[in-house]
């Protein structure tokens, strides 16, 4: 039994994916020997409804000066974050001397628009390489982890915040009580905290188990988020389902009693009850579906590789793909290489299974018949870009929500 990070009750594991490396730990062949592994297993706390990793590697092993994820590499994400910045500017940063904080601001994909509007801001970003990229765009960034202590330092230096926003970060932080206490202190009495993360309801409905990896310590639902906020005098006043990252939820939070609560909150909670997100049976069923997905994917890949007499090529060396590759035991005999646009990943190998990562130029040269779509969360952008592949008769292999060949 493990102890829930939110309510400290005992809770049970419902799945183990076995030994896993660091999801974003793309490495050189000299580093194979010393590669770090831990057991990736997930549990559900029936008391506060939080789905969470049982163990997580130390934060410095995941977030450092060579962090491989640069937010701005996706055009879709650029558009998404510009829209969020515009929303913050017009709805919440329109008062006197506004101040905006972002937790996990990465390469400045969102804050660059706040900076361009001349608004006082601060990005809190511990991975130095991406924080530097933000600074080069004129984004004021500090390379530290957000917690209660950091919040106190920000108040002393800059004052209280009108907005604290965060995307794909809050679910990464295990010391949630320190984060929420920091948010509570740092917000102005009328301020808002807005964050978004991959949504548990989508993971359950689509069997998108590749969202489960070391960085994601929590798998949030509206129910579990409401429960944890209540402990800190904070209140969820609105929710907004998003299509990004394969299905996310944006949570709008304020000091309790300061904002009218939208009916969308209760509606979403009712949907979660229908989906059974409060019951262990749902997660046991998810485990069965994940096992079937693994079986279907390995069978399909083996069949294709045998038929075409060469391994397939994969598209997008995503952090998510680390779970799929290692859990399904897919090595270079099934996957020749992974094409990826991130310079820092090219020339390296995928974590654990050690499949080479190459630039899209190599993909062009190799004229593949099949491509395994790892970056399925950027499907539309990729399909628009890769029309030639499809026109020449190329086929996409997908595994979310089901394993199969896209028509
Ligand atoms: N917000 C960006 C986006 O949505 O594209 C980046 C998301 S990236 C998956 C997670 C980011 O959170 C990384 O840049 C990482 O360095 C940062 N991070 C991790 N732990 C953090 C913490 N405790 N405080 C602030 N940022 C953190
Ligand atoms: P993400 O799923 O964590 O956003 O990562 C997407 C990865 O896929 C990232 O390494 C960049 C890569 N990628 C491509 O190689 N080509 C593309 O067209 C897109 C959108 C992403």
Tab-separated table of C-alpha atoms in Angstrom, residues 28-236:
chain	number	residue	atom	x	y	z
A	28	UNK	CA	23.917	8.696	-26.634
A	29	UNK	CA	25.277	5.140	-26.927
A	30	UNK	CA	27.983	5.942	-24.313
A	31	UNK	CA	25.172	6.532	-21.801
A	32	UNK	CA	23.413	3.165	-22.291
A	33	UNK	CA	25.328	1.498	-19.453
A	34	UNK	CA	24.374	4.059	-16.809
A	35	UNK	CA	20.739	4.561	-17.878
A	36	UNK	CA	18.337	5.022	-14.948
A	37	UNK	CA	15.217	2.829	-14.598
A	38	UNK	CA	12.352	2.743	-12.096
A	39	UNK	CA	9.100	0.785	-11.866
A	40	UNK	CA	6.217	2.715	-13.454
A	41	UNK	CA	3.092	1.784	-11.495
A	42	UNK	CA	-0.138	3.645	-10.934
A	43	UNK	CA	-2.715	3.672	-8.139
A	44	UNK	CA	-6.123	5.155	-7.352
A	45	UNK	CA	-7.011	6.715	-3.993
A	46	UNK	CA	-10.662	5.917	-3.319
A	47	UNK	CA	-10.829	8.630	-0.611
A	48	UNK	CA	-9.916	11.740	-2.634
A	49	UNK	CA	-10.208	10.143	-6.128
A	50	UNK	CA	-6.620	10.987	-7.117
A	51	UNK	CA	-4.955	8.734	-9.691
A	52	UNK	CA	-1.183	8.944	-9.217
A	53	UNK	CA	2.179	7.296	-9.772
A	54	UNK	CA	3.331	5.190	-6.843
A	55	UNK	CA	6.981	6.212	-7.394
A	56	UNK	CA	8.500	9.088	-9.321
A	57	UNK	CA	12.203	9.740	-10.094
A	58	UNK	CA	13.833	12.783	-8.430
A	59	UNK	CA	12.864	16.014	-10.170
A	60	UNK	CA	16.479	16.880	-11.099
A	61	UNK	CA	16.655	13.671	-13.163
A	62	UNK	CA	13.795	14.911	-15.343
A	63	UNK	CA	14.185	18.720	-15.431
A	64	UNK	CA	17.676	20.106	-16.042
A	65	UNK	CA	19.891	22.022	-18.486
A	66	UNK	CA	19.335	19.448	-21.259
A	67	UNK	CA	15.540	19.145	-21.032
A	68	UNK	CA	14.431	17.798	-24.403
A	69	UNK	CA	10.918	19.263	-24.684
A	70	UNK	CA	10.636	22.670	-26.395
A	71	UNK	CA	6.984	23.811	-26.422
A	72	UNK	CA	7.300	26.102	-29.459
A	73	UNK	CA	8.202	23.341	-31.929
A	74	UNK	CA	4.533	22.678	-32.640
A	75	UNK	CA	2.603	25.228	-34.694
A	76	UNK	CA	-0.642	24.002	-33.111
A	77	UNK	CA	0.732	24.700	-29.643
A	78	UNK	CA	1.868	28.189	-30.680
A	79	UNK	CA	-1.688	29.005	-31.738
A	80	UNK	CA	-3.118	27.443	-28.574
A	81	UNK	CA	-0.897	29.493	-26.256
A	82	UNK	CA	-1.376	32.742	-28.137
A	83	UNK	CA	-5.126	32.296	-27.610
A	84	UNK	CA	-4.572	31.676	-23.884
A	85	UNK	CA	-2.414	34.824	-23.605
A	86	UNK	CA	-5.126	36.863	-25.334
A	87	UNK	CA	-7.716	35.481	-22.917
A	88	UNK	CA	-5.578	36.352	-19.887
A	89	UNK	CA	-4.893	39.852	-21.252
A	90	UNK	CA	-8.511	40.718	-21.949
A	91	UNK	CA	-10.211	38.990	-18.987
A	92	UNK	CA	-7.785	39.093	-16.076
A	93	UNK	CA	-4.829	41.413	-16.790
A	94	UNK	CA	-6.839	44.524	-17.652
A	95	UNK	CA	-6.623	46.273	-14.244
A	96	UNK	CA	-4.024	48.662	-12.766
A	97	UNK	CA	-0.360	47.461	-12.946
A	98	UNK	CA	-1.172	43.811	-13.573
A	99	UNK	CA	1.351	41.064	-12.840
A	100	UNK	CA	1.302	37.610	-14.490
A	101	UNK	CA	3.178	34.525	-13.285
A	102	UNK	CA	3.547	31.293	-15.240
A	103	UNK	CA	4.661	28.019	-13.660
A	104	UNK	CA	6.703	25.911	-16.101
A	105	UNK	CA	6.939	28.604	-18.806
A	106	UNK	CA	9.378	26.539	-20.897
A	107	UNK	CA	10.646	28.451	-23.971
A	108	UNK	CA	8.208	31.327	-23.438
A	109	UNK	CA	5.536	30.064	-25.839
A	110	UNK	CA	2.755	31.794	-23.850
A	111	UNK	CA	4.505	34.559	-21.873
A	112	UNK	CA	6.113	36.063	-24.987
A	113	UNK	CA	2.675	37.488	-25.826
A	114	UNK	CA	2.230	38.882	-22.305
A	115	UNK	CA	5.726	40.408	-22.539
A	116	UNK	CA	4.931	41.893	-25.975
A	117	UNK	CA	1.854	43.574	-24.460
A	118	UNK	CA	4.179	45.322	-21.971
A	119	UNK	CA	2.715	43.519	-18.933
A	120	UNK	CA	4.890	42.782	-15.910
A	121	UNK	CA	5.431	39.022	-15.760
A	122	UNK	CA	7.615	36.201	-14.483
A	123	UNK	CA	8.155	32.691	-15.854
A	124	UNK	CA	9.195	30.082	-13.295
A	125	UNK	CA	11.113	27.460	-15.269
A	126	UNK	CA	13.685	25.126	-13.656
A	127	UNK	CA	15.075	23.622	-16.912
A	128	UNK	CA	17.808	26.149	-17.723
A	129	UNK	CA	18.064	25.485	-21.472
A	130	UNK	CA	14.387	26.172	-22.192
A	131	UNK	CA	14.327	29.114	-19.725
A	132	UNK	CA	17.253	30.622	-21.678
A	133	UNK	CA	15.295	30.252	-24.927
A	134	UNK	CA	12.436	32.208	-23.268
A	135	UNK	CA	14.792	34.938	-22.079
A	136	UNK	CA	16.065	35.332	-25.627
A	137	UNK	CA	12.462	36.157	-26.615
A	138	UNK	CA	12.261	38.892	-23.969
A	139	UNK	CA	10.499	36.756	-21.343
A	140	UNK	CA	11.561	37.421	-17.748
A	141	UNK	CA	12.335	33.931	-16.366
A	142	UNK	CA	13.750	32.457	-13.183
A	143	UNK	CA	15.325	28.986	-13.254
A	144	UNK	CA	13.780	27.480	-10.131
A	145	UNK	CA	11.112	24.969	-9.153
A	146	UNK	CA	7.805	26.499	-8.049
A	147	UNK	CA	6.847	25.806	-4.442
A	148	UNK	CA	5.794	27.731	-1.332
A	149	UNK	CA	9.300	29.111	-0.750
A	150	UNK	CA	9.627	30.339	-4.331
A	151	UNK	CA	6.192	32.013	-4.053
A	152	UNK	CA	7.365	33.942	-0.956
A	153	UNK	CA	10.472	35.136	-2.855
A	154	UNK	CA	8.344	36.284	-5.808
A	155	UNK	CA	6.033	38.276	-3.503
A	156	UNK	CA	9.025	39.998	-1.940
A	157	UNK	CA	10.557	40.936	-5.283
A	158	UNK	CA	7.485	41.615	-7.473
A	159	UNK	CA	4.353	41.669	-5.287
A	160	UNK	CA	1.167	39.612	-5.666
A	161	UNK	CA	-0.124	38.178	-8.951
A	162	UNK	CA	-3.312	38.827	-10.896
A	163	UNK	CA	-2.867	35.586	-12.792
A	164	UNK	CA	-0.908	32.433	-12.156
A	165	UNK	CA	-1.126	30.130	-15.132
A	166	UNK	CA	0.383	26.783	-15.897
A	167	UNK	CA	0.047	24.262	-18.711
A	168	UNK	CA	1.186	20.655	-18.544
A	169	UNK	CA	3.136	21.275	-15.357
A	170	UNK	CA	0.939	21.043	-12.238
A	171	UNK	CA	0.397	17.307	-12.864
A	172	UNK	CA	4.220	16.960	-12.808
A	173	UNK	CA	4.714	18.196	-9.233
A	174	UNK	CA	4.433	15.658	-6.378
A	175	UNK	CA	4.580	18.198	-3.510
A	176	UNK	CA	1.129	19.521	-4.355
A	177	UNK	CA	0.374	21.022	-0.932
A	178	UNK	CA	3.443	23.254	-1.165
A	179	UNK	CA	2.395	24.321	-4.692
A	180	UNK	CA	-1.173	25.158	-3.656
A	181	UNK	CA	-0.047	26.969	-0.491
A	182	UNK	CA	2.338	28.983	-2.713
A	183	UNK	CA	-0.428	29.772	-5.202
A	184	UNK	CA	-2.771	30.852	-2.385
A	185	UNK	CA	-0.133	33.236	-0.941
A	186	UNK	CA	0.966	34.643	-4.271
A	187	UNK	CA	-2.489	35.417	-5.699
A	188	UNK	CA	-4.081	38.810	-5.147
A	189	UNK	CA	-7.430	38.414	-3.286
A	190	UNK	CA	-9.203	38.750	-6.662
A	191	UNK	CA	-6.549	36.898	-8.670
A	192	UNK	CA	-7.045	33.716	-10.680
A	193	UNK	CA	-5.052	30.507	-11.013
A	194	UNK	CA	-5.605	28.788	-14.372
A	195	UNK	CA	-4.006	25.492	-15.220
A	196	UNK	CA	-4.467	22.745	-17.796
A	197	UNK	CA	-3.284	19.155	-17.903
A	198	UNK	CA	-4.110	15.920	-19.739
A	199	UNK	CA	-7.555	14.821	-18.564
A	200	UNK	CA	-8.139	11.495	-16.827
A	201	UNK	CA	-11.557	11.094	-18.508
A	202	UNK	CA	-9.860	11.089	-21.927
A	203	UNK	CA	-7.227	8.576	-20.801
A	204	UNK	CA	-9.962	6.207	-19.604
A	205	UNK	CA	-12.188	6.680	-22.664
A	206	UNK	CA	-9.378	6.431	-25.260
A	207	UNK	CA	-7.096	3.963	-23.431
A	208	UNK	CA	-4.378	6.572	-24.007
A	209	UNK	CA	-2.054	4.931	-21.508
A	210	UNK	CA	0.949	6.612	-23.104
A	211	UNK	CA	0.018	9.718	-21.075
A	212	UNK	CA	1.353	7.726	-18.126
A	213	UNK	CA	5.095	8.353	-17.665
A	214	UNK	CA	7.553	9.606	-15.041
A	215	UNK	CA	6.825	13.342	-15.380
A	216	UNK	CA	3.074	12.921	-14.930
A	217	UNK	CA	2.731	12.108	-11.259
A	218	UNK	CA	-1.010	12.992	-11.133
A	219	UNK	CA	-3.860	12.174	-13.582
A	220	UNK	CA	-6.439	14.831	-12.750
A	221	UNK	CA	-10.219	14.823	-12.923
A	222	UNK	CA	-12.566	17.658	-11.950
A	223	UNK	CA	-13.485	15.609	-8.855
A	224	UNK	CA	-9.918	15.099	-7.636
A	225	UNK	CA	-8.895	18.699	-8.413
A	226	UNK	CA	-11.907	20.068	-6.477
A	227	UNK	CA	-10.985	17.896	-3.500
A	228	UNK	CA	-7.381	19.078	-3.345
A	229	UNK	CA	-8.274	22.769	-3.781
A	230	UNK	CA	-10.770	22.709	-0.915
A	231	UNK	CA	-7.915	21.914	1.492
A	232	UNK	CA	-6.296	25.268	0.618
A	233	UNK	CA	-9.288	27.628	0.665
A	234	UNK	CA	-9.324	27.676	-3.140
A	235	UNK	CA	-12.324	27.001	-5.374
A	236	UNK	CA	-12.824	25.719	-8.897
